[in-house]
Amino acid sequence: MTTATTSVSGPAANAAGENMRFYGVWLVGVIVLVVLPLVFSSGGSLTSFSLIGIAIVFALSYNILLGQTGLLSFGHAVHYGLGGFMACHMMNAVVSHGWPIPLPFIPLFGGLGGLAFAILVSWLMTKRAGTVFAMISLGIGELVASSSLILRSVFGGEAGITTDRTALPRMFGWTFGPQIQVYYLIAFWLVVSAIAMYALTRTPLGRISNAVRDNPERVQFIGYDPHVVRYLAYCFAGFFAGIAGGLAAISFEIANSAYLGAIQSGLVLFATFIGGTAYFFGPILGAILVTYLQLGLTSVTSVWQLYFGIIFIGIVMFSPGGIAGLLMMHRPLLRAGTLWTVIPSYLVAIVPTVALGCGVVLMIETIARYSGGEASAINLFGIAFNPRSPATWIAAAVLVAGGFVIARLTWRRIGEAWDRAATIARDRGYLA
Amino acid sequence: MTAAIEVRAVEKRFGNVSIIRDLNLSIAQGERHAIIGPNGAGKSTTFNLISGHIKPTSGEVRLNGDVISGLRPFEINRRGLSRSFQVTNVFARMTVWENVRCAVLWATGHRYAFWKNVDHLPEVREQTARILEDIHLTHRRDVPAGLLTYAEQRELEIGVTIAGGATVVMLDEPTAGMSHAETERAVSLIRRLTEGRTLVIVEHDMSVVFGLADRISVLVYGHIIASGTPEEIRRDPKVKEAYLGEEAH
């Protein structure tokens, strides 16, 4: 009996400290969201933050499928897009019928739109996981995307459905005309959705979803039907994707077929995977990075998709756990106090790795601009390179070849330092 | 009293090949029943047929008098039959604690609930803690199941199997690949944890079988050739022949 009480009180005391840290992280997140537009108040950055917020909700919803339940969907944007259309139609209906529904409630209808379609299609989709599910999701995605161009009355054809967010009944006197008000609306729904999706992972359904991801066969022998688990998880994912779509509809005041398409489905998969599916915060990092890159890269290079591809391949090959996995790898070392032995090898590796990266960028840009007939200079860290000059080609070749040779040596040093640190951490019991 | 498990004239064919033919087996409530037989005799197939993993081509299986053949594994499990696997089959990326807890959730009535915090369910926590104590893995509770040692994984496998409180427990070679000391430990574990339940076990280690079982059935080429107490089985000429025949190969 005594052992039972101590074994209960031990984790409980730990839990109090962990609880503090847990709520602290969420609180910091909320504060950052509130303060961010006060620090970066230009219209451009407000729009960027809004887009990032929407992308985070969307990526978190996708991770209910990919990370939590092990379902690889190629058509998640269907629910995002239908949520967007639902929100647009709802906004227009509110205005034309004079319903007393203010704008902040509209994303909820987007969510219901995404949920409704999930309820409808996913019972069949989730019968099987794996390749079968992936292929069906691809098919449904294409089906809905092409229907959206045919069913003009619902989807508005090529032009899409437009709306005016300022025409809705006001709340707290906010018109939601200025971007800052839209930003705070998105931030509010981001916090609500993120909390709800996190809470979902802590429920019996959330835990069993993980079990289905790990081993759907065994789940059947502890009383659960993996089909029902996948179905319910899919419905939640559809709901939150719909909220993200509703937010997008409010932000852009339009919903069109691009919302539903394969590109949008690909982007969310991309963001979620790069961020890391094994941790709840992974997709948040991924959504921030991918949206930021998308906004930043498109203005500096015409071949931005190529960089996306390279990053994706790099992550898949070298860090399948994504950015979150890469960060969390360091936690046992941090706890064991051996992280500092690895840092110097990182610092040493930075220089040649950056040189290699610059070489690759220079090479891609030279080829892209040369073959594209563009003569504009490549601006890299304030240095202008002429894509037609042999000196640029030589510099690119030297950076790539030299950078690679030296970087490999430094990477090997990281590996060795890492092994040493991990061995100590293992001895101290922080690493299994 | 109705038998815990009653297998009647079950046949399983894959194409033209009969893996199991005219299988008849009766296991009484509270009995510890071992199924033995040479490799490829269909022991695991028998397990799969009873637990719903595969469906019989013909014949029927009853659990506590109710027909369960044709039901799906989770429906059978909800009626109180639980099984383990020959190859460890747990949730590799989840911790030991979570593995056992998942196996407790359905039985405690929480099902697919998405409105309850799983950490705030006292009866779930208590039952999970108790099972972990029982399988001696409390000190490993936060380790992902995939990182356990082989013997620990086998113990977890047993823990997950019994966690839901099933009245009929089927263990498929629970001591396979274990050292002598580990086997002894596992046997005493099984003996203790299946107290008051019906146990069906497939096992190659004859010392385990004869030490644990109340009754033994011998399966050869998909057919039960003998069923009885350990003493009866030891003396049965058909069993001797089957095993000697195998050794003569």
PDB file of N, CA and C in Angstrom, chain A residues 3-4 7-8 11 67 199-208 210-229 232 236 277-278 432, chain B residues 51 53 72-74 77-78 82-85 89-94 98 101-103 105-106 110-119 121 133 141 143 147 157 160-161:
ATOM      1  N   THR A   3       3.876   1.565  -1.132  1.00  0.00           N
ATOM      2  CA  THR A   3       4.514   1.769  -2.443  1.00  0.00           C
ATOM      3  C   THR A   3       3.530   2.409  -3.410  1.00  0.00           C
ATOM      4  N   ALA A   4       2.259   1.995  -3.278  1.00  0.00           N
ATOM      5  CA  ALA A   4       1.250   2.550  -4.184  1.00  0.00           C
ATOM      6  C   ALA A   4       1.113   4.052  -3.971  1.00  0.00           C
ATOM      7  N   SER A   7       4.179   5.926  -5.244  1.00  0.00           N
ATOM      8  CA  SER A   7       4.276   5.952  -6.706  1.00  0.00           C
ATOM      9  C   SER A   7       3.234   6.894  -7.300  1.00  0.00           C
ATOM     10  N   VAL A   8       2.171   7.173  -6.542  1.00  0.00           N
ATOM     11  CA  VAL A   8       1.175   8.122  -7.034  1.00  0.00           C
ATOM     12  C   VAL A   8       1.603   9.551  -6.728  1.00  0.00           C
ATOM     13  N   PRO A  11       4.792  11.164  -9.152  1.00  0.00           N
ATOM     14  CA  PRO A  11       4.431  11.833 -10.398  1.00  0.00           C
ATOM     15  C   PRO A  11       3.546  13.054 -10.172  1.00  0.00           C
ATOM     16  N   GLY A  67      -0.177  12.943 -38.116  1.00  0.00           N
ATOM     17  CA  GLY A  67       0.648  12.647 -36.945  1.00  0.00           C
ATOM     18  C   GLY A  67      -0.077  11.835 -35.892  1.00  0.00           C
ATOM     19  N   ALA A 199      -6.393  19.649 -26.715  1.00  0.00           N
ATOM     20  CA  ALA A 199      -7.240  18.910 -25.768  1.00  0.00           C
ATOM     21  C   ALA A 199      -7.687  17.583 -26.366  1.00  0.00           C
ATOM     22  N   LEU A 200      -7.966  17.605 -27.661  1.00  0.00           N
ATOM     23  CA  LEU A 200      -8.401  16.369 -28.329  1.00  0.00           C
ATOM     24  C   LEU A 200      -7.360  15.262 -28.190  1.00  0.00           C
ATOM     25  N   THR A 201      -6.073  15.651 -28.240  1.00  0.00           N
ATOM     26  CA  THR A 201      -5.035  14.624 -28.127  1.00  0.00           C
ATOM     27  C   THR A 201      -5.005  14.016 -26.728  1.00  0.00           C
ATOM     28  N   ARG A 202      -5.605  14.695 -25.758  1.00  0.00           N
ATOM     29  CA  ARG A 202      -5.574  14.207 -24.379  1.00  0.00           C
ATOM     30  C   ARG A 202      -6.847  13.460 -23.985  1.00  0.00           C
ATOM     31  N   THR A 203      -7.710  13.166 -24.950  1.00  0.00           N
ATOM     32  CA  THR A 203      -8.945  12.450 -24.631  1.00  0.00           C
ATOM     33  C   THR A 203      -8.771  10.964 -24.962  1.00  0.00           C
ATOM     34  N   PRO A 204      -9.684  10.120 -24.470  1.00  0.00           N
ATOM     35  CA  PRO A 204      -9.611   8.705 -24.860  1.00  0.00           C
ATOM     36  C   PRO A 204      -9.535   8.527 -26.379  1.00  0.00           C
ATOM     37  N   LEU A 205     -10.352   9.283 -27.133  1.00  0.00           N
ATOM     38  CA  LEU A 205     -10.311   9.155 -28.593  1.00  0.00           C
ATOM     39  C   LEU A 205      -8.927   9.517 -29.131  1.00  0.00           C
ATOM     40  N   GLY A 206      -8.353  10.603 -28.599  1.00  0.00           N
ATOM     41  CA  GLY A 206      -7.028  11.035 -29.063  1.00  0.00           C
ATOM     42  C   GLY A 206      -5.964   9.983 -28.815  1.00  0.00           C
ATOM     43  N   ARG A 207      -6.011   9.358 -27.642  1.00  0.00           N
ATOM     44  CA  ARG A 207      -5.020   8.331 -27.308  1.00  0.00           C
ATOM     45  C   ARG A 207      -5.202   7.098 -28.190  1.00  0.00           C
ATOM     46  N   ILE A 208      -6.462   6.727 -28.404  1.00  0.00           N
ATOM     47  CA  ILE A 208      -6.706   5.546 -29.229  1.00  0.00           C
ATOM     48  C   ILE A 208      -6.325   5.822 -30.690  1.00  0.00           C
ATOM     49  N   ASN A 210      -3.749   7.470 -31.579  1.00  0.00           N
ATOM     50  CA  ASN A 210      -2.321   7.147 -31.600  1.00  0.00           C
ATOM     51  C   ASN A 210      -2.110   5.642 -31.682  1.00  0.00           C
ATOM     52  N   ALA A 211      -2.917   4.908 -30.939  1.00  0.00           N
ATOM     53  CA  ALA A 211      -2.789   3.451 -30.958  1.00  0.00           C
ATOM     54  C   ALA A 211      -3.109   2.916 -32.349  1.00  0.00           C
ATOM     55  N   VAL A 212      -4.130   3.494 -32.997  1.00  0.00           N
ATOM     56  CA  VAL A 212      -4.485   3.077 -34.359  1.00  0.00           C
ATOM     57  C   VAL A 212      -3.338   3.393 -35.313  1.00  0.00           C
ATOM     58  N   ARG A 213      -2.708   4.549 -35.116  1.00  0.00           N
ATOM     59  CA  ARG A 213      -1.564   4.917 -35.936  1.00  0.00           C
ATOM     60  C   ARG A 213      -0.439   3.875 -35.784  1.00  0.00           C
ATOM     61  N   ASP A 214      -0.153   3.503 -34.540  1.00  0.00           N
ATOM     62  CA  ASP A 214       0.955   2.583 -34.282  1.00  0.00           C
ATOM     63  C   ASP A 214       0.643   1.162 -34.730  1.00  0.00           C
ATOM     64  N   ASN A 215      -0.591   0.726 -34.515  1.00  0.00           N
ATOM     65  CA  ASN A 215      -0.882  -0.696 -34.710  1.00  0.00           C
ATOM     66  C   ASN A 215      -2.389  -0.947 -34.800  1.00  0.00           C
ATOM     67  N   PRO A 216      -2.973  -0.701 -35.985  1.00  0.00           N
ATOM     68  CA  PRO A 216      -4.428  -0.836 -36.116  1.00  0.00           C
ATOM     69  C   PRO A 216      -4.916  -2.259 -35.842  1.00  0.00           C
ATOM     70  N   GLU A 217      -4.065  -3.245 -36.103  1.00  0.00           N
ATOM     71  CA  GLU A 217      -4.474  -4.627 -35.884  1.00  0.00           C
ATOM     72  C   GLU A 217      -4.721  -4.889 -34.398  1.00  0.00           C
ATOM     73  N   ARG A 218      -3.755  -4.460 -33.580  1.00  0.00           N
ATOM     74  CA  ARG A 218      -3.871  -4.755 -32.157  1.00  0.00           C
ATOM     75  C   ARG A 218      -5.037  -4.021 -31.509  1.00  0.00           C
ATOM     76  N   VAL A 219      -5.328  -2.819 -32.027  1.00  0.00           N
ATOM     77  CA  VAL A 219      -6.428  -2.032 -31.474  1.00  0.00           C
ATOM     78  C   VAL A 219      -7.720  -2.837 -31.452  1.00  0.00           C
ATOM     79  N   GLN A 220      -7.909  -3.672 -32.471  1.00  0.00           N
ATOM     80  CA  GLN A 220      -9.123  -4.479 -32.535  1.00  0.00           C
ATOM     81  C   GLN A 220      -9.218  -5.471 -31.382  1.00  0.00           C
ATOM     82  N   PHE A 221      -8.058  -5.821 -30.833  1.00  0.00           N
ATOM     83  CA  PHE A 221      -8.056  -6.826 -29.767  1.00  0.00           C
ATOM     84  C   PHE A 221      -8.075  -6.189 -28.388  1.00  0.00           C
ATOM     85  N   ILE A 222      -8.231  -4.843 -28.342  1.00  0.00           N
ATOM     86  CA  ILE A 222      -8.510  -4.213 -27.051  1.00  0.00           C
ATOM     87  C   ILE A 222      -9.888  -3.542 -27.111  1.00  0.00           C
ATOM     88  N   GLY A 223     -10.713  -4.003 -28.035  1.00  0.00           N
ATOM     89  CA  GLY A 223     -12.116  -3.592 -28.025  1.00  0.00           C
ATOM     90  C   GLY A 223     -12.486  -2.472 -28.975  1.00  0.00           C
ATOM     91  N   TYR A 224     -11.517  -1.927 -29.722  1.00  0.00           N
ATOM     92  CA  TYR A 224     -11.832  -0.779 -30.569  1.00  0.00           C
ATOM     93  C   TYR A 224     -11.915  -1.148 -32.048  1.00  0.00           C
ATOM     94  N   ASP A 225     -12.828  -0.460 -32.730  1.00  0.00           N
ATOM     95  CA  ASP A 225     -12.931  -0.601 -34.180  1.00  0.00           C
ATOM     96  C   ASP A 225     -12.077   0.505 -34.808  1.00  0.00           C
ATOM     97  N   PRO A 226     -10.944   0.156 -35.420  1.00  0.00           N
ATOM     98  CA  PRO A 226     -10.064   1.201 -35.964  1.00  0.00           C
ATOM     99  C   PRO A 226     -10.759   2.070 -37.011  1.00  0.00           C
ATOM    100  N   HIS A 227     -11.745   1.495 -37.686  1.00  0.00           N
ATOM    101  CA  HIS A 227     -12.494   2.267 -38.686  1.00  0.00           C
ATOM    102  C   HIS A 227     -13.227   3.442 -38.033  1.00  0.00           C
ATOM    103  N   VAL A 228     -13.884   3.170 -36.912  1.00  0.00           N
ATOM    104  CA  VAL A 228     -14.614   4.236 -36.212  1.00  0.00           C
ATOM    105  C   VAL A 228     -13.638   5.296 -35.706  1.00  0.00           C
ATOM    106  N   VAL A 229     -12.483   4.836 -35.183  1.00  0.00           N
ATOM    107  CA  VAL A 229     -11.489   5.774 -34.670  1.00  0.00           C
ATOM    108  C   VAL A 229     -10.997   6.687 -35.795  1.00  0.00           C
ATOM    109  N   LEU A 232     -13.832   9.205 -36.815  1.00  0.00           N
ATOM    110  CA  LEU A 232     -14.018  10.325 -35.893  1.00  0.00           C
ATOM    111  C   LEU A 232     -12.854  11.307 -36.006  1.00  0.00           C
ATOM    112  N   PHE A 236     -12.991  15.390 -37.089  1.00  0.00           N
ATOM    113  CA  PHE A 236     -12.382  16.511 -36.366  1.00  0.00           C
ATOM    114  C   PHE A 236     -11.424  17.280 -37.277  1.00  0.00           C
ATOM    115  N   THR A 277       5.632  15.761 -37.373  1.00  0.00           N
ATOM    116  CA  THR A 277       4.297  15.266 -37.047  1.00  0.00           C
ATOM    117  C   THR A 277       4.224  14.636 -35.661  1.00  0.00           C
ATOM    118  N   ALA A 278       5.380  14.342 -35.066  1.00  0.00           N
ATOM    119  CA  ALA A 278       5.358  13.578 -33.819  1.00  0.00           C
ATOM    120  C   ALA A 278       5.045  14.453 -32.609  1.00  0.00           C
ATOM    121  N   ALA A 432      16.745   6.643 -23.389  1.00  0.00           N
ATOM    122  CA  ALA A 432      16.487   5.202 -23.323  1.00  0.00           C
ATOM    123  C   ALA A 432      17.362   4.467 -24.328  1.00  0.00           C
TER     124      ALA A 432
ATOM    125  N   SER B  51     -10.332 -15.941 -32.007  1.00  0.00           N
ATOM    126  CA  SER B  51     -10.338 -14.525 -31.629  1.00  0.00           C
ATOM    127  C   SER B  51     -10.926 -13.637 -32.716  1.00  0.00           C
ATOM    128  N   HIS B  53      -9.710 -13.109 -35.728  1.00  0.00           N
ATOM    129  CA  HIS B  53      -8.713 -12.552 -36.642  1.00  0.00           C
ATOM    130  C   HIS B  53      -8.961 -13.062 -38.063  1.00  0.00           C
ATOM    131  N   ARG B  72     -16.433  -9.654 -35.586  1.00  0.00           N
ATOM    132  CA  ARG B  72     -15.107  -9.062 -35.785  1.00  0.00           C
ATOM    133  C   ARG B  72     -14.344  -9.038 -34.467  1.00  0.00           C
ATOM    134  N   PRO B  73     -13.006  -8.963 -34.549  1.00  0.00           N
ATOM    135  CA  PRO B  73     -12.186  -9.115 -33.348  1.00  0.00           C
ATOM    136  C   PRO B  73     -12.608  -8.212 -32.189  1.00  0.00           C
ATOM    137  N   PHE B  74     -12.944  -6.934 -32.508  1.00  0.00           N
ATOM    138  CA  PHE B  74     -13.268  -6.032 -31.393  1.00  0.00           C
ATOM    139  C   PHE B  74     -14.621  -6.394 -30.769  1.00  0.00           C
ATOM    140  N   ASN B  77     -13.765  -9.222 -28.539  1.00  0.00           N
ATOM    141  CA  ASN B  77     -13.038  -8.712 -27.375  1.00  0.00           C
ATOM    142  C   ASN B  77     -13.989  -8.085 -26.366  1.00  0.00           C
ATOM    143  N   ARG B  78     -14.994  -7.348 -26.862  1.00  0.00           N
ATOM    144  CA  ARG B  78     -15.945  -6.695 -25.960  1.00  0.00           C
ATOM    145  C   ARG B  78     -16.771  -7.721 -25.185  1.00  0.00           C
ATOM    146  N   SER B  82      -9.778 -12.022 -24.760  1.00  0.00           N
ATOM    147  CA  SER B  82      -8.624 -11.220 -25.132  1.00  0.00           C
ATOM    148  C   SER B  82      -7.470 -12.138 -25.487  1.00  0.00           C
ATOM    149  N   ARG B  83      -6.641 -11.715 -26.440  1.00  0.00           N
ATOM    150  CA  ARG B  83      -5.551 -12.595 -26.850  1.00  0.00           C
ATOM    151  C   ARG B  83      -4.242 -11.822 -26.974  1.00  0.00           C
ATOM    152  N   SER B  84      -3.151 -12.544 -26.866  1.00  0.00           N
ATOM    153  CA  SER B  84      -1.845 -11.940 -27.126  1.00  0.00           C
ATOM    154  C   SER B  84      -1.315 -12.509 -28.435  1.00  0.00           C
ATOM    155  N   PHE B  85      -0.173 -12.002 -28.849  1.00  0.00           N
ATOM    156  CA  PHE B  85       0.386 -12.419 -30.131  1.00  0.00           C
ATOM    157  C   PHE B  85       1.764 -13.044 -29.935  1.00  0.00           C
ATOM    158  N   ASN B  89       3.254  -7.360 -30.288  1.00  0.00           N
ATOM    159  CA  ASN B  89       2.329  -6.611 -31.120  1.00  0.00           C
ATOM    160  C   ASN B  89       1.705  -5.525 -30.250  1.00  0.00           C
ATOM    161  N   VAL B  90       2.525  -4.540 -29.862  1.00  0.00           N
ATOM    162  CA  VAL B  90       2.014  -3.465 -29.013  1.00  0.00           C
ATOM    163  C   VAL B  90       2.104  -2.148 -29.776  1.00  0.00           C
ATOM    164  N   PHE B  91       1.921  -1.038 -29.066  1.00  0.00           N
ATOM    165  CA  PHE B  91       1.933   0.272 -29.721  1.00  0.00           C
ATOM    166  C   PHE B  91       3.325   0.886 -29.519  1.00  0.00           C
ATOM    167  N   ALA B  92       4.164   0.694 -30.515  1.00  0.00           N
ATOM    168  CA  ALA B  92       5.606   0.884 -30.341  1.00  0.00           C
ATOM    169  C   ALA B  92       5.999   2.307 -29.957  1.00  0.00           C
ATOM    170  N   ARG B  93       5.303   3.296 -30.510  1.00  0.00           N
ATOM    171  CA  ARG B  93       5.730   4.674 -30.254  1.00  0.00           C
ATOM    172  C   ARG B  93       5.127   5.249 -28.980  1.00  0.00           C
ATOM    173  N   MET B  94       4.200   4.513 -28.384  1.00  0.00           N
ATOM    174  CA  MET B  94       3.577   4.995 -27.153  1.00  0.00           C
ATOM    175  C   MET B  94       4.293   4.388 -25.953  1.00  0.00           C
ATOM    176  N   GLU B  98       0.944   4.250 -21.533  1.00  0.00           N
ATOM    177  CA  GLU B  98      -0.129   4.502 -22.496  1.00  0.00           C
ATOM    178  C   GLU B  98      -0.614   3.220 -23.157  1.00  0.00           C
ATOM    179  N   ARG B 101      -2.875   1.695 -20.670  1.00  0.00           N
ATOM    180  CA  ARG B 101      -4.062   2.526 -20.491  1.00  0.00           C
ATOM    181  C   ARG B 101      -5.041   2.370 -21.671  1.00  0.00           C
ATOM    182  N   CYS B 102      -4.492   2.313 -22.894  1.00  0.00           N
ATOM    183  CA  CYS B 102      -5.365   2.129 -24.057  1.00  0.00           C
ATOM    184  C   CYS B 102      -6.177   0.849 -23.933  1.00  0.00           C
ATOM    185  N   ALA B 103      -5.534  -0.171 -23.370  1.00  0.00           N
ATOM    186  CA  ALA B 103      -6.212  -1.461 -23.247  1.00  0.00           C
ATOM    187  C   ALA B 103      -7.253  -1.440 -22.137  1.00  0.00           C
ATOM    188  N   LEU B 105      -9.190   1.383 -21.546  1.00  0.00           N
ATOM    189  CA  LEU B 105     -10.212   2.401 -21.827  1.00  0.00           C
ATOM    190  C   LEU B 105     -11.569   1.837 -22.221  1.00  0.00           C
ATOM    191  N   TRP B 106     -11.593   0.859 -23.128  1.00  0.00           N
ATOM    192  CA  TRP B 106     -12.903   0.366 -23.568  1.00  0.00           C
ATOM    193  C   TRP B 106     -13.632  -0.299 -22.408  1.00  0.00           C
ATOM    194  N   HIS B 110     -15.095   4.127 -21.482  1.00  0.00           N
ATOM    195  CA  HIS B 110     -14.810   5.461 -22.041  1.00  0.00           C
ATOM    196  C   HIS B 110     -14.821   5.482 -23.560  1.00  0.00           C
ATOM    197  N   ARG B 111     -14.759   4.331 -24.155  1.00  0.00           N
ATOM    198  CA  ARG B 111     -14.984   4.176 -25.591  1.00  0.00           C
ATOM    199  C   ARG B 111     -14.295   5.233 -26.441  1.00  0.00           C
ATOM    200  N   TYR B 112     -15.104   5.909 -27.284  1.00  0.00           N
ATOM    201  CA  TYR B 112     -14.515   6.895 -28.196  1.00  0.00           C
ATOM    202  C   TYR B 112     -14.647   8.313 -27.641  1.00  0.00           C
ATOM    203  N   ALA B 113     -14.762   8.455 -26.342  1.00  0.00           N
ATOM    204  CA  ALA B 113     -15.046   9.770 -25.748  1.00  0.00           C
ATOM    205  C   ALA B 113     -14.020  10.808 -26.182  1.00  0.00           C
ATOM    206  N   PHE B 114     -14.517  11.963 -26.640  1.00  0.00           N
ATOM    207  CA  PHE B 114     -13.607  13.058 -26.964  1.00  0.00           C
ATOM    208  C   PHE B 114     -13.925  14.280 -26.108  1.00  0.00           C
ATOM    209  N   TRP B 115     -14.664  14.073 -25.047  1.00  0.00           N
ATOM    210  CA  TRP B 115     -15.007  15.174 -24.153  1.00  0.00           C
ATOM    211  C   TRP B 115     -14.446  14.966 -22.747  1.00  0.00           C
ATOM    212  N   LYS B 116     -13.637  13.918 -22.589  1.00  0.00           N
ATOM    213  CA  LYS B 116     -13.064  13.651 -21.262  1.00  0.00           C
ATOM    214  C   LYS B 116     -11.552  13.728 -21.347  1.00  0.00           C
ATOM    215  N   ASN B 117     -10.941  14.266 -20.304  1.00  0.00           N
ATOM    216  CA  ASN B 117      -9.483  14.266 -20.241  1.00  0.00           C
ATOM    217  C   ASN B 117      -9.021  12.902 -19.734  1.00  0.00           C
ATOM    218  N   VAL B 118      -8.233  12.248 -20.558  1.00  0.00           N
ATOM    219  CA  VAL B 118      -7.846  10.870 -20.260  1.00  0.00           C
ATOM    220  C   VAL B 118      -6.992  10.785 -18.992  1.00  0.00           C
ATOM    221  N   ASP B 119      -6.337  11.900 -18.646  1.00  0.00           N
ATOM    222  CA  ASP B 119      -5.504  11.889 -17.435  1.00  0.00           C
ATOM    223  C   ASP B 119      -6.329  12.068 -16.161  1.00  0.00           C
ATOM    224  N   LEU B 121      -9.171  10.422 -15.301  1.00  0.00           N
ATOM    225  CA  LEU B 121     -10.128   9.332 -15.112  1.00  0.00           C
ATOM    226  C   LEU B 121      -9.561   8.412 -14.041  1.00  0.00           C
ATOM    227  N   GLU B 133       2.009  -2.622 -12.007  1.00  0.00           N
ATOM    228  CA  GLU B 133       2.600  -3.276 -10.852  1.00  0.00           C
ATOM    229  C   GLU B 133       2.640  -4.786 -11.086  1.00  0.00           C
ATOM    230  N   ARG B 141       7.506   2.979 -16.871  1.00  0.00           N
ATOM    231  CA  ARG B 141       6.218   3.446 -17.366  1.00  0.00           C
ATOM    232  C   ARG B 141       6.336   4.499 -18.466  1.00  0.00           C
ATOM    233  N   VAL B 143       8.751   4.792 -20.733  1.00  0.00           N
ATOM    234  CA  VAL B 143       9.599   4.384 -21.850  1.00  0.00           C
ATOM    235  C   VAL B 143       8.713   3.962 -23.026  1.00  0.00           C
ATOM    236  N   LEU B 147      11.187   0.561 -27.189  1.00  0.00           N
ATOM    237  CA  LEU B 147      12.557   0.577 -26.656  1.00  0.00           C
ATOM    238  C   LEU B 147      12.747  -0.390 -25.495  1.00  0.00           C
ATOM    239  N   GLU B 157       3.124  -7.248 -23.445  1.00  0.00           N
ATOM    240  CA  GLU B 157       2.141  -7.934 -24.299  1.00  0.00           C
ATOM    241  C   GLU B 157       1.086  -8.622 -23.433  1.00  0.00           C
ATOM    242  N   VAL B 160      -1.098  -5.882 -21.704  1.00  0.00           N
ATOM    243  CA  VAL B 160      -2.101  -5.305 -22.602  1.00  0.00           C
ATOM    244  C   VAL B 160      -3.246  -6.297 -22.804  1.00  0.00           C
ATOM    245  N   THR B 161      -2.896  -7.579 -22.845  1.00  0.00           N
ATOM    246  CA  THR B 161      -3.920  -8.594 -23.085  1.00  0.00           C
ATOM    247  C   THR B 161      -4.897  -8.709 -21.923  1.00  0.00           C
TER     248      THR B 161
END
